[in-house]
CSV table of C-alpha atoms and ligand atoms in Angstrom, one decimal:
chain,number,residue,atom,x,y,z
A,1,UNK,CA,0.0,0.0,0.0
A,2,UNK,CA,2.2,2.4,-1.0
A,3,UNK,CA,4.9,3.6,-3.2
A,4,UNK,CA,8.8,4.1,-2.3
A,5,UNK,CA,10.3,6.8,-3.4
A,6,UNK,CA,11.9,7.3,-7.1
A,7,UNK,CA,15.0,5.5,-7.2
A,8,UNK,CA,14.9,4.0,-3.9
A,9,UNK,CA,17.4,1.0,-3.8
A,10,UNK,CA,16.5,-2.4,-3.1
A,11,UNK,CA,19.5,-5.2,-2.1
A,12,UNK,CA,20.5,-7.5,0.3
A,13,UNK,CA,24.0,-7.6,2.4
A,14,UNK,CA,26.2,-10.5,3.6
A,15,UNK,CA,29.9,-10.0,5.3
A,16,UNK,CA,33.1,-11.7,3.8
A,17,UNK,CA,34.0,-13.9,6.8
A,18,UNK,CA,30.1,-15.4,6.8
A,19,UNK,CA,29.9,-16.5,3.5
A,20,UNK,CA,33.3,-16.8,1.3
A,21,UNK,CA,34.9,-20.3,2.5
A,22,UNK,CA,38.2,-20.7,4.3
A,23,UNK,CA,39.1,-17.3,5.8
A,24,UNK,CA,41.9,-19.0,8.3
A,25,UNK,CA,43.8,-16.4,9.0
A,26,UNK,CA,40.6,-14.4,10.5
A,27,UNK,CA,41.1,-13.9,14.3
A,28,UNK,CA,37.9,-15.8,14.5
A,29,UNK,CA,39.5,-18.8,13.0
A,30,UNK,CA,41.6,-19.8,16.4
A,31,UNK,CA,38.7,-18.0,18.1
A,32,UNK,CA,36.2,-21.0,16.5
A,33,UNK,CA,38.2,-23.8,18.0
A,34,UNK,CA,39.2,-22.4,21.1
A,35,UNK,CA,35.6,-21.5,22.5
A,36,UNK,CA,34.5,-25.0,20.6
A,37,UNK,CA,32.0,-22.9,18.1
A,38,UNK,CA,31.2,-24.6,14.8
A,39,UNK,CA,33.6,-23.9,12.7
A,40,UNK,CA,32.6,-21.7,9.6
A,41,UNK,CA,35.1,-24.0,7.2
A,42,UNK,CA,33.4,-23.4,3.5
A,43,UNK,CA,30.9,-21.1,4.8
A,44,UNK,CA,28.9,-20.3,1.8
A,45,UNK,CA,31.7,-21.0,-0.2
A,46,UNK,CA,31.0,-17.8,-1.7
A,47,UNK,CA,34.5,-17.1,-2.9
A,48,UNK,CA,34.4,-19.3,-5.2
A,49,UNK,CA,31.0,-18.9,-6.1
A,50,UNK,CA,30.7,-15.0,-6.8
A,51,UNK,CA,29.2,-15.8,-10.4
A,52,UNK,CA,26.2,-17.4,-8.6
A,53,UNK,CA,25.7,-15.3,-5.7
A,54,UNK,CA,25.6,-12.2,-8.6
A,55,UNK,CA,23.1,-14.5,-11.1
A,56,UNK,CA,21.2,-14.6,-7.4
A,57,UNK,CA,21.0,-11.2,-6.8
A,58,UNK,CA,19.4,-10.4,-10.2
A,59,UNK,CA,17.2,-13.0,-10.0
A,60,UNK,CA,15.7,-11.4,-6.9
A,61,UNK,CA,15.4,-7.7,-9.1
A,62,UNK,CA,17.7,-6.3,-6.2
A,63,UNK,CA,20.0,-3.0,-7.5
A,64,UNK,CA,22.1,-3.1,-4.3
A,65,UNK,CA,24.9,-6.1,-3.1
A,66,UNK,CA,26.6,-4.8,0.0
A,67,UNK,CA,29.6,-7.1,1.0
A,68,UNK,CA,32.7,-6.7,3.1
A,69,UNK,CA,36.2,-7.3,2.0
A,70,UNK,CA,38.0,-9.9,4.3
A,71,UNK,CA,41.2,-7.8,6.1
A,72,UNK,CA,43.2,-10.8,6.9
A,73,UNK,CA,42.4,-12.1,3.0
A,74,UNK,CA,43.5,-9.1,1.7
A,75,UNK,CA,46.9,-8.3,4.2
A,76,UNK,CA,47.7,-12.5,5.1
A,77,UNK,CA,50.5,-11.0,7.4
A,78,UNK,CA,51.5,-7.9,8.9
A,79,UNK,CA,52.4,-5.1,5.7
A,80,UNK,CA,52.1,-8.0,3.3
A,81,UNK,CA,49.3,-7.1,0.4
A,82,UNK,CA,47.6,-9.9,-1.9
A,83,UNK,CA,47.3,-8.1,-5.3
A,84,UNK,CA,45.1,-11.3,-6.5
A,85,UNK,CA,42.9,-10.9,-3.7
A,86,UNK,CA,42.5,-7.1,-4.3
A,87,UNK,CA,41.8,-7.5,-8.0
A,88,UNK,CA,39.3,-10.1,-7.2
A,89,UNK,CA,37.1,-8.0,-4.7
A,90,UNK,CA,37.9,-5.1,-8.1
A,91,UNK,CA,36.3,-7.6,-10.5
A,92,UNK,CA,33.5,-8.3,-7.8
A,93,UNK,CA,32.6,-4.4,-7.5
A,94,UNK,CA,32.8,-4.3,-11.5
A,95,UNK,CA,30.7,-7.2,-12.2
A,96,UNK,CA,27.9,-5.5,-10.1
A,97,UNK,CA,28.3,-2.4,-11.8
A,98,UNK,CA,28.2,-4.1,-15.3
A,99,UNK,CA,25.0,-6.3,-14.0
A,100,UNK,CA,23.8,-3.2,-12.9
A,101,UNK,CA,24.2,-4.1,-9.1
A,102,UNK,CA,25.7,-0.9,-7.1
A,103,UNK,CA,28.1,-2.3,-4.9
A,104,UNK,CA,28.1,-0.8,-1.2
A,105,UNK,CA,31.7,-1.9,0.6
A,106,UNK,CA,32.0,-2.3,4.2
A,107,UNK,CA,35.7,-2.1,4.8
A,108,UNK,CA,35.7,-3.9,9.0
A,109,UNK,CA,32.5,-6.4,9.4
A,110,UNK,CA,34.3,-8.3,12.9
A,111,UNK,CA,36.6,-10.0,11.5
A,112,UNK,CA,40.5,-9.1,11.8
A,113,UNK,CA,43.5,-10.6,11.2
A,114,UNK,CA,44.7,-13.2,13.8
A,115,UNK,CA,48.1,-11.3,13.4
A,116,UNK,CA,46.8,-8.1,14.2
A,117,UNK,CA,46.9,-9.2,17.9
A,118,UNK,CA,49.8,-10.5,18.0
A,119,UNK,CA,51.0,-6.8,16.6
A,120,UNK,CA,48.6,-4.9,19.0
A,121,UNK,CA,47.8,-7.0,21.9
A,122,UNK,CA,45.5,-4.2,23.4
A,123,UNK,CA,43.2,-5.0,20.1
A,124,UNK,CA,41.1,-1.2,19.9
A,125,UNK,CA,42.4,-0.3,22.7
A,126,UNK,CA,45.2,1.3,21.3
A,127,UNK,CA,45.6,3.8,18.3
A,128,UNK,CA,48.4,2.2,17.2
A,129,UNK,CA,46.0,-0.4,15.3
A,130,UNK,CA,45.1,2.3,12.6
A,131,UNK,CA,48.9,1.6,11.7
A,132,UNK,CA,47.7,-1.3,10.4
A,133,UNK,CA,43.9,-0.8,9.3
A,134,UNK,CA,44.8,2.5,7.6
A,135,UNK,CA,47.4,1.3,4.9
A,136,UNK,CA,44.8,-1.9,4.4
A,137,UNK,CA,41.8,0.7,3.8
A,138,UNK,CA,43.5,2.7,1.5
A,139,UNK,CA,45.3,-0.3,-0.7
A,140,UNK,CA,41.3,-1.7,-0.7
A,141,UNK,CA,40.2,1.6,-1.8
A,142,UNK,CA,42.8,2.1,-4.5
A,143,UNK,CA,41.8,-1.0,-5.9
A,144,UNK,CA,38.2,-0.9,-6.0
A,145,UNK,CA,37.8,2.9,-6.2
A,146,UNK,CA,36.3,3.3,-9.4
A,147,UNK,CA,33.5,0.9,-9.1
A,148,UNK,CA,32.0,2.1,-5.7
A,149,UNK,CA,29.9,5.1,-4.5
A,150,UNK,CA,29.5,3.9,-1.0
A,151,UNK,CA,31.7,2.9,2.0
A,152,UNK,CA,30.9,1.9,5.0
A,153,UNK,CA,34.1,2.0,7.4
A,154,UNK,CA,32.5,-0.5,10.2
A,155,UNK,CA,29.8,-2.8,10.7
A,156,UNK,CA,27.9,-2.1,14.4
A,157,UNK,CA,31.3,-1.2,15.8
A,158,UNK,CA,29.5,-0.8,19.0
A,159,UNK,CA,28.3,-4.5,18.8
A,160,UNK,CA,31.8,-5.7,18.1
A,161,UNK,CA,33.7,-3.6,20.8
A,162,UNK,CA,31.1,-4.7,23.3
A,163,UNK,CA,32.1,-8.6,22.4
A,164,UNK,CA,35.7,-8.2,21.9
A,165,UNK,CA,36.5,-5.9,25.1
A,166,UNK,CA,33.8,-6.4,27.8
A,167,UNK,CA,31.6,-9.6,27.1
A,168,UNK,CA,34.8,-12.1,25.8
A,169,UNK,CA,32.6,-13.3,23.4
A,170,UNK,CA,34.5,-12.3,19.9
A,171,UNK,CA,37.9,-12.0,19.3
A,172,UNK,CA,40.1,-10.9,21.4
A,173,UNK,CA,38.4,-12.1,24.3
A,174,UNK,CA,38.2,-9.5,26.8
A,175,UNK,CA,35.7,-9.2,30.1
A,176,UNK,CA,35.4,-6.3,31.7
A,177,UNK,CA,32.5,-4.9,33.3
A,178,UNK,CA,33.7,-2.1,35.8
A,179,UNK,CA,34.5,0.8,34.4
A,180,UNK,CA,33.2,0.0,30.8
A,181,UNK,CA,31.7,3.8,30.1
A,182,UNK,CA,35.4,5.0,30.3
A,183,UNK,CA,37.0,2.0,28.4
A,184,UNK,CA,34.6,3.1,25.6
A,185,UNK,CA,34.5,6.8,25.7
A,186,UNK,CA,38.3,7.2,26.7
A,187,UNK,CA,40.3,4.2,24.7
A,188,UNK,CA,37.6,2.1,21.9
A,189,UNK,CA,35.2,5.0,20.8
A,190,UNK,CA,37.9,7.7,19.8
A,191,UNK,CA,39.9,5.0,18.0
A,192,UNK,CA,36.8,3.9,15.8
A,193,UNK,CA,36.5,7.2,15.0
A,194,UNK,CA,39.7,8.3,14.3
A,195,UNK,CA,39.7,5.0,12.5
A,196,UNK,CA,36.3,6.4,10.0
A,197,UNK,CA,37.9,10.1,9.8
A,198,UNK,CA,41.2,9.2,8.3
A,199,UNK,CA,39.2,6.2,6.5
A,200,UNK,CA,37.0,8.6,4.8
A,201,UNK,CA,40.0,10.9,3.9
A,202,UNK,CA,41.6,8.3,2.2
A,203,UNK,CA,38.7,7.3,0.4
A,204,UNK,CA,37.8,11.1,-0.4
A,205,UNK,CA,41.5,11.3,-1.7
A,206,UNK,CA,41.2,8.6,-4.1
A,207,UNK,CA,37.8,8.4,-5.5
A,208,UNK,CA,36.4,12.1,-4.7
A,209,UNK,CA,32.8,10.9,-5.6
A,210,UNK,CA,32.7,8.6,-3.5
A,211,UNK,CA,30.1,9.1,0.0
A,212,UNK,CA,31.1,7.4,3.1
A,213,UNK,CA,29.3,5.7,5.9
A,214,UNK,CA,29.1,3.3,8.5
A,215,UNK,CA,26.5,0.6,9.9
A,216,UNK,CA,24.9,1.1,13.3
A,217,UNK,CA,22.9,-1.7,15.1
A,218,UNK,CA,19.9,0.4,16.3
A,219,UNK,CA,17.7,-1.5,18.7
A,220,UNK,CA,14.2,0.4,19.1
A,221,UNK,CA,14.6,0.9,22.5
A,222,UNK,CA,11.9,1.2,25.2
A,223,UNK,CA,11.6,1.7,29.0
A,224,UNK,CA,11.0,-1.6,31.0
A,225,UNK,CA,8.3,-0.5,32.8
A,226,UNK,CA,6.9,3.5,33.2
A,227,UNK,CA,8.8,4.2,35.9
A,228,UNK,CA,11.0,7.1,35.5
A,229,UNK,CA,14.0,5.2,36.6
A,230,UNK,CA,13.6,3.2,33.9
A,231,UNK,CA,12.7,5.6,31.2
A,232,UNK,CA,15.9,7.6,32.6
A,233,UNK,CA,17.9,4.1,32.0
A,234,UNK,CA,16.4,3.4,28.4
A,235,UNK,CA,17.8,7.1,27.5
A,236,UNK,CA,21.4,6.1,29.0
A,237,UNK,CA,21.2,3.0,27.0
A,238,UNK,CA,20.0,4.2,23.6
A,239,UNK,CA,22.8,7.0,24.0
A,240,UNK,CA,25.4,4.9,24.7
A,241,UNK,CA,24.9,2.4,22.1
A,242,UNK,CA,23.1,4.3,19.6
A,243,UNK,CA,24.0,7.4,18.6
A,244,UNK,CA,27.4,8.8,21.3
A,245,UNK,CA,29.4,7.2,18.0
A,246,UNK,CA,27.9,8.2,16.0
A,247,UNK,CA,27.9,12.1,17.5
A,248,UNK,CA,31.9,11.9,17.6
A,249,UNK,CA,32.1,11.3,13.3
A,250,UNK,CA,28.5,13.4,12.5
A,251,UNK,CA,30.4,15.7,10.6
A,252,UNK,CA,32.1,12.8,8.5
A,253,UNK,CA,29.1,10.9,7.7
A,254,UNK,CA,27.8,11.2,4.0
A,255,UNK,CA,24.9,8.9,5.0
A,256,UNK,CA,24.2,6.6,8.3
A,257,UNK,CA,24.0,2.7,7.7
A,258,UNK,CA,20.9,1.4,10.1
A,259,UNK,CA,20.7,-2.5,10.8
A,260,UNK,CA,17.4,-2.8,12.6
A,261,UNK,CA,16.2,-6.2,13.6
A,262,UNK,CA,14.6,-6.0,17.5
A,263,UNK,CA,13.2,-3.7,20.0
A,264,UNK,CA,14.9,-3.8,23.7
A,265,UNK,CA,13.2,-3.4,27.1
A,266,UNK,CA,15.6,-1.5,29.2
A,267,UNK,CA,15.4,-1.7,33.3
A,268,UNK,CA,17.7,0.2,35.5
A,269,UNK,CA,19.9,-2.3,37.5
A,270,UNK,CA,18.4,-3.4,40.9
A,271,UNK,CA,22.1,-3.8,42.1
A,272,UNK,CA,25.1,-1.8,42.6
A,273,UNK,CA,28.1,-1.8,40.0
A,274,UNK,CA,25.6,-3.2,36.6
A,275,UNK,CA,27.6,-1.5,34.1
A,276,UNK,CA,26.3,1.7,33.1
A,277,UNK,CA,23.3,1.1,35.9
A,278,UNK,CA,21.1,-0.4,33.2
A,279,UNK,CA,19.9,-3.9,32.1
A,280,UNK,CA,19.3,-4.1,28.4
A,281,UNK,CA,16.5,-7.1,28.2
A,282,UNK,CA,18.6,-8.6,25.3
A,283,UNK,CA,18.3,-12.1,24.3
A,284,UNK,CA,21.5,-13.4,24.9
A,285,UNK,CA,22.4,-11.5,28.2
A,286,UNK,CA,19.0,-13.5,29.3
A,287,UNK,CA,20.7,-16.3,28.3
A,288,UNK,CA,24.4,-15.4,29.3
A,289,UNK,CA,23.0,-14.7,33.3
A,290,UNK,CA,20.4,-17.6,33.1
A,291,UNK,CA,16.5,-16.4,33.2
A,292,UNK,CA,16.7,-15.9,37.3
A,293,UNK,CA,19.3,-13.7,37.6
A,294,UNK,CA,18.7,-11.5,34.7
A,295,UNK,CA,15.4,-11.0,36.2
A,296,UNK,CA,16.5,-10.5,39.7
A,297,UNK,CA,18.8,-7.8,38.5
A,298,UNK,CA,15.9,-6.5,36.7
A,299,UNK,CA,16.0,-7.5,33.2
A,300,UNK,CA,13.2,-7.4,30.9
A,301,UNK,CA,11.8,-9.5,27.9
A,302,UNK,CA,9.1,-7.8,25.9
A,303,UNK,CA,6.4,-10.9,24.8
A,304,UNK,CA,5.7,-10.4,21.3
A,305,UNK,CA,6.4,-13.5,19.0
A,306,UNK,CA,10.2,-13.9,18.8
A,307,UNK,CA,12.5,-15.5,15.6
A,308,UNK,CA,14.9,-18.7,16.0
A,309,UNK,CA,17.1,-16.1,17.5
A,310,UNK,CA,15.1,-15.4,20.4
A,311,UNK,CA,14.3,-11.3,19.1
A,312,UNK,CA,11.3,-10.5,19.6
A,313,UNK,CA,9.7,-9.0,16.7
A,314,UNK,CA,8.9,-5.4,16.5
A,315,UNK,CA,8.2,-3.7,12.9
A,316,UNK,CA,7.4,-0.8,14.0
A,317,UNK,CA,10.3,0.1,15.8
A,318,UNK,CA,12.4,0.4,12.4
A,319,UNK,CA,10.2,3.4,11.3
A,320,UNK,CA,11.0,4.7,14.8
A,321,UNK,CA,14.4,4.3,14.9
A,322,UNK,CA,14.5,5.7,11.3
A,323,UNK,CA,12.9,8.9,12.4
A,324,UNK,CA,14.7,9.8,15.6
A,325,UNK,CA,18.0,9.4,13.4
A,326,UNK,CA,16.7,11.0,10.7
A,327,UNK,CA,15.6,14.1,13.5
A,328,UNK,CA,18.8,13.9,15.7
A,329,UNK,CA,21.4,14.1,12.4
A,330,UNK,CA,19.4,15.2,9.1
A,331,UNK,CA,21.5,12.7,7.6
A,332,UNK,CA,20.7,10.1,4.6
A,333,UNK,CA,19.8,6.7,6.3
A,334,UNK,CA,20.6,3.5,4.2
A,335,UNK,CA,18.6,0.3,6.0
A,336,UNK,CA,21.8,-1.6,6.0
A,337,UNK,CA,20.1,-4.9,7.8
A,338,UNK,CA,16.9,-6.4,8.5
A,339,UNK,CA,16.5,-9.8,8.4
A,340,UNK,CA,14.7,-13.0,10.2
A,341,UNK,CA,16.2,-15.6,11.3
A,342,UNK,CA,13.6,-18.1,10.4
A,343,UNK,CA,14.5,-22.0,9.1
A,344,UNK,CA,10.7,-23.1,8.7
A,345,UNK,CA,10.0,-20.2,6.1
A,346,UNK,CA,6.8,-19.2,7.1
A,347,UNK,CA,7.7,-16.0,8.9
A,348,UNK,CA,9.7,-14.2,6.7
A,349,UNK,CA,7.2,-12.5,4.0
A,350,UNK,CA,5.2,-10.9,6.9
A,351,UNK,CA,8.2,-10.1,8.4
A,352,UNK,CA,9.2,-7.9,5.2
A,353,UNK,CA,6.2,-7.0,4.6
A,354,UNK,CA,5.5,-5.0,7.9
A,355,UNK,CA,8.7,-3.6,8.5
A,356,UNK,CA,8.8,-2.3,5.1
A,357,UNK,CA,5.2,-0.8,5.7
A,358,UNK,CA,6.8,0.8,9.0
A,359,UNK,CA,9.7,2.5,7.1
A,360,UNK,CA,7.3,3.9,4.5
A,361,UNK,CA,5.8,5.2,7.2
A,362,UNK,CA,8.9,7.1,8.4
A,363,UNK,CA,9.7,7.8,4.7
A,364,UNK,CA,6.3,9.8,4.3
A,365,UNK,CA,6.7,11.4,7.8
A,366,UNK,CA,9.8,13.0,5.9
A,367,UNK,CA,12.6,10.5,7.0
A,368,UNK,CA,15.0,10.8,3.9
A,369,UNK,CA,15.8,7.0,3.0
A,370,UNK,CA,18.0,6.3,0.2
A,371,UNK,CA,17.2,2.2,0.4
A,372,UNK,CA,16.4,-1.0,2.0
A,373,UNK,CA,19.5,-4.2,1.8
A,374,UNK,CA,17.7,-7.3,3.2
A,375,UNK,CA,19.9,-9.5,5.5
A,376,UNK,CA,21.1,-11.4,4.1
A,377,UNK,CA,21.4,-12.7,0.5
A,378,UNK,CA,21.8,-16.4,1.2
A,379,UNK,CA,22.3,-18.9,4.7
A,380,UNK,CA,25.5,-18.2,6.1
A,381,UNK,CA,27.5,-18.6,9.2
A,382,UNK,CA,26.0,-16.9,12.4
A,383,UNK,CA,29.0,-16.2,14.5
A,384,UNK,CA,29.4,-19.5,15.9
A,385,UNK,CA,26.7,-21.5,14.4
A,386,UNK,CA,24.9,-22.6,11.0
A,387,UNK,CA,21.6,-22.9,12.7
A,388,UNK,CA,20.2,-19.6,12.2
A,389,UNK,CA,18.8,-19.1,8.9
A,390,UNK,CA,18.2,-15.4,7.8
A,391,UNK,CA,19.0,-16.4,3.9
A,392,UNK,CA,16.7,-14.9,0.8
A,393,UNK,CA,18.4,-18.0,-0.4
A,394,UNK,CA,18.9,-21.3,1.7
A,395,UNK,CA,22.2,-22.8,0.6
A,396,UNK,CA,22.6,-27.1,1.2
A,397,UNK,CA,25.3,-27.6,3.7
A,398,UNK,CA,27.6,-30.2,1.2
A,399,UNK,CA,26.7,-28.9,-2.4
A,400,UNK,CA,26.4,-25.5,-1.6
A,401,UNK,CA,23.0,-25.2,-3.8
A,402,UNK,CA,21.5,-22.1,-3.5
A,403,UNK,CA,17.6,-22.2,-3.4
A,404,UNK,CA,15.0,-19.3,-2.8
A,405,UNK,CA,13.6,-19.5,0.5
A,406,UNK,CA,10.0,-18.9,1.2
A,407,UNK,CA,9.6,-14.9,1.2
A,408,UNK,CA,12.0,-14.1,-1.4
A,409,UNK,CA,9.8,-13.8,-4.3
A,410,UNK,CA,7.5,-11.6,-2.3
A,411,UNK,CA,10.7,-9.3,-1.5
A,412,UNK,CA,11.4,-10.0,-5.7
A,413,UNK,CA,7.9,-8.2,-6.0
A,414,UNK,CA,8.7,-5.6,-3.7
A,415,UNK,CA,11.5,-4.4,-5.4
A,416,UNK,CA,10.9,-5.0,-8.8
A,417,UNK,CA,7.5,-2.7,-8.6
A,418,UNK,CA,8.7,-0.5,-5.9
A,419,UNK,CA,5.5,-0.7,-4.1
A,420,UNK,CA,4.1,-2.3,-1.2
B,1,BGC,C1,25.6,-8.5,11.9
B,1,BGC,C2,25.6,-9.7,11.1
B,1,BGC,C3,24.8,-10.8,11.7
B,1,BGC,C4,23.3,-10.3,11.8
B,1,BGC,C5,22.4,-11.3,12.4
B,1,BGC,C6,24.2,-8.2,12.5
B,1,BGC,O1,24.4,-7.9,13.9
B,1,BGC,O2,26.1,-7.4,11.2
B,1,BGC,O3,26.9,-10.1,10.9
B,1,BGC,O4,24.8,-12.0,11.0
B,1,BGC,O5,23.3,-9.2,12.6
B,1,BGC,O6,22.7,-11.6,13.7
């Protein structure tokens, strides 16, 4: 019910270490059989398969791929550059170009070089790891320069930090919970965006046209209950993970990447030292504390219907999220992610459906919203696990088969008439 603005782009996203195949000298590699995960081995065995994934893309009517280049592919040791590897991500930008695909780059989606650590031990914590990720940006950039418009520097930096350097559940492996407000806005924060500013001057030195974002994970967050405690902890929250990063680099943002997938009840702690004084009624700190203590400290699960990954699902929180952005920065917003995790299928056209119907909502309350990527393009590995299936395509496990999952050809319809 409703049309989308004139050239409004429609695509889907995926992230170099979840689908291309054998990225062993990812951090996450060692990471994978250290913690016992799954390992991601083939993945989607997308690398050698780009010629498919494209002839999938098309198929779908989608005018968008976003993708991330692999670091630790692209720099297999510490100042050592694969030319092969960086004309093959070239042709990859090209061929979308040629196919009519525009090809949006994210240049740090998680994954990092195992050596990177052993360079840097402090990870983020130090500037001296834009040593390395600078010279990596800007040989990427040379490379693929002329075929991409759009950047994105990081993927939900916030969500990575938070797993690398406090919860010790992503490379490298740090806990720390007192204190954490300083570690981020005193050490990780102004690194990341150093990190984006001298990214996006690179990237501004070598293709001038090019526009530059990066790809926030924006929770539509809401008090636990109406107590003013917690409405005053929901604002501490949102600030924190939402939009304090995204305040430091404003005035280097050509356009704000948004992956929405859940809304977030937020309680203020019932005990002393909580970090930040908040409990965010996540999914898998429920499941990290165990259902008793999270609720004893005061955590909250909203009780909407909820995907395979335990989110609860909330459409109309990505038109909100949308228009707070869009009225805290007045900056282009590109829907990065949104996606269901959903293995039986039947969820996944209403899921698309109403969340699209919420951003038109935003986009006729004057939101400016450039386009929509679906996450993700096929089945791929979820950080630890193939179980989750948020694929427009589901890919068999041993041939690597891609076939349209239930919900795709409605999002086929969607983009090819531009119209709800
Ligand atoms: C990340 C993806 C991830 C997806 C689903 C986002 O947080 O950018 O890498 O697969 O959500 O969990």
């Amino acid at each position: 019910m409703g049309r989308f603005p004139e050239g409004f782009l429609w695509g889907a996203s995926t992230a170099a270490y979840q689908v291309e195949g054998d990225n062993e000298r990812s951090a996450f590699a060692a990471w994978e059989r250290s913690e016992g995960w799954e390992p991601c081995g083939r993945a989607a065995d997308s690398w050698r398969l780009w010629p498919e994934d494209l002839r999938c893309l098309r198929a779908l009517n989608l005018g968008a791929y976003r993708f991330s280049v692999e670091w630790s592919r692209v720099a297999p040791a510490p100042g050592v550059y694969d030319d092969a590897v960086l004309a093959r991500y070239a042709k990859m930008a090209e061929d979308c170009v040629r196919a009519g695909v525009r090809p949006i780059v994210c240049l740090h989606h998680f994954s990092e070089p195992a050596w990177l650590f052993g360079e840097v031990a402090e990870g983020w914590r130090s500037a001296r790891v834009l040593e390395h990720f600078l010279p990596f940006v800007e040989r990427t950039v040379r490379a693929l320069g002329p075929a991409v418009r759009e950047w994105l520097t990081f993927n939900e930096p916030m969500v990575a930090l938070l797993a690398g350097y406090a919860m010790g559940r992503f490379p490298p492996g740090r806990r720390r919970w007192l204190g954490l407000s300083s570690l981020f806005e005193r050490e990780l924060l102004p690194n990341i965006a150093r990190a984006h500013r001298e990214a996006r001057a690179l990237i501004a030195r070598v293709s001038p046209l090019a526009r530059v974002g990066l790809a926030q994970n924006v929770a539509d967050v809401e008090p636990a209950t109406d107590s003013p405690q917690d409405a005053e902890a929901a604002r501490v929250f949102d600030r924190f993970m939402h939009t304090d990063l995204l305040a430091r680099v404003r005035g280097e943002l050509d356009f704000i990447g948004v992956n929405y997938y859940t809304r977030v009840l937020v309680a203020k702690a019932r005990v002393p030292f909580f970090p930040l004084g908040v409990v965010p009624g996540y999914a898998e700190l429920e499941s990290a504390m165990g259902t008793g203590l999270f609720r004893l400290v005061g955590g909250r699960r909203g009780s909407r219907p909820r995907s395979d990954m335990g989110w609860e699902i909330a459409p109309e929180g990505l038109g909100r999220v949308v228009g707070r952005l869009w009225k805290d920065f007045r900056l282009p917003l590109l829907v990065t992610e949104n996606g269901i995790a959903d293995a039986s299928g039947v969820a996944r056209k209403d899921y698309i459906h109403r969340h699209l119907e919420s951003l038109l909502g935003a986009i006729r309350d004057g939101a400016k919203v450039e386009g929509y990527l679906h996450w993700s393009l096929m089945d791929n590995y979820e950080w630890g696990s193939y179980g989750p299936k948020f694929g427009l395509y589901r890919v068999d496990r041993e041939s690597f088969v891609r076939t349209l999952a239930p919900g795709a050809e409605y999002y086929a319809r969607v983009a090819r008439s531009n119209s709800l």
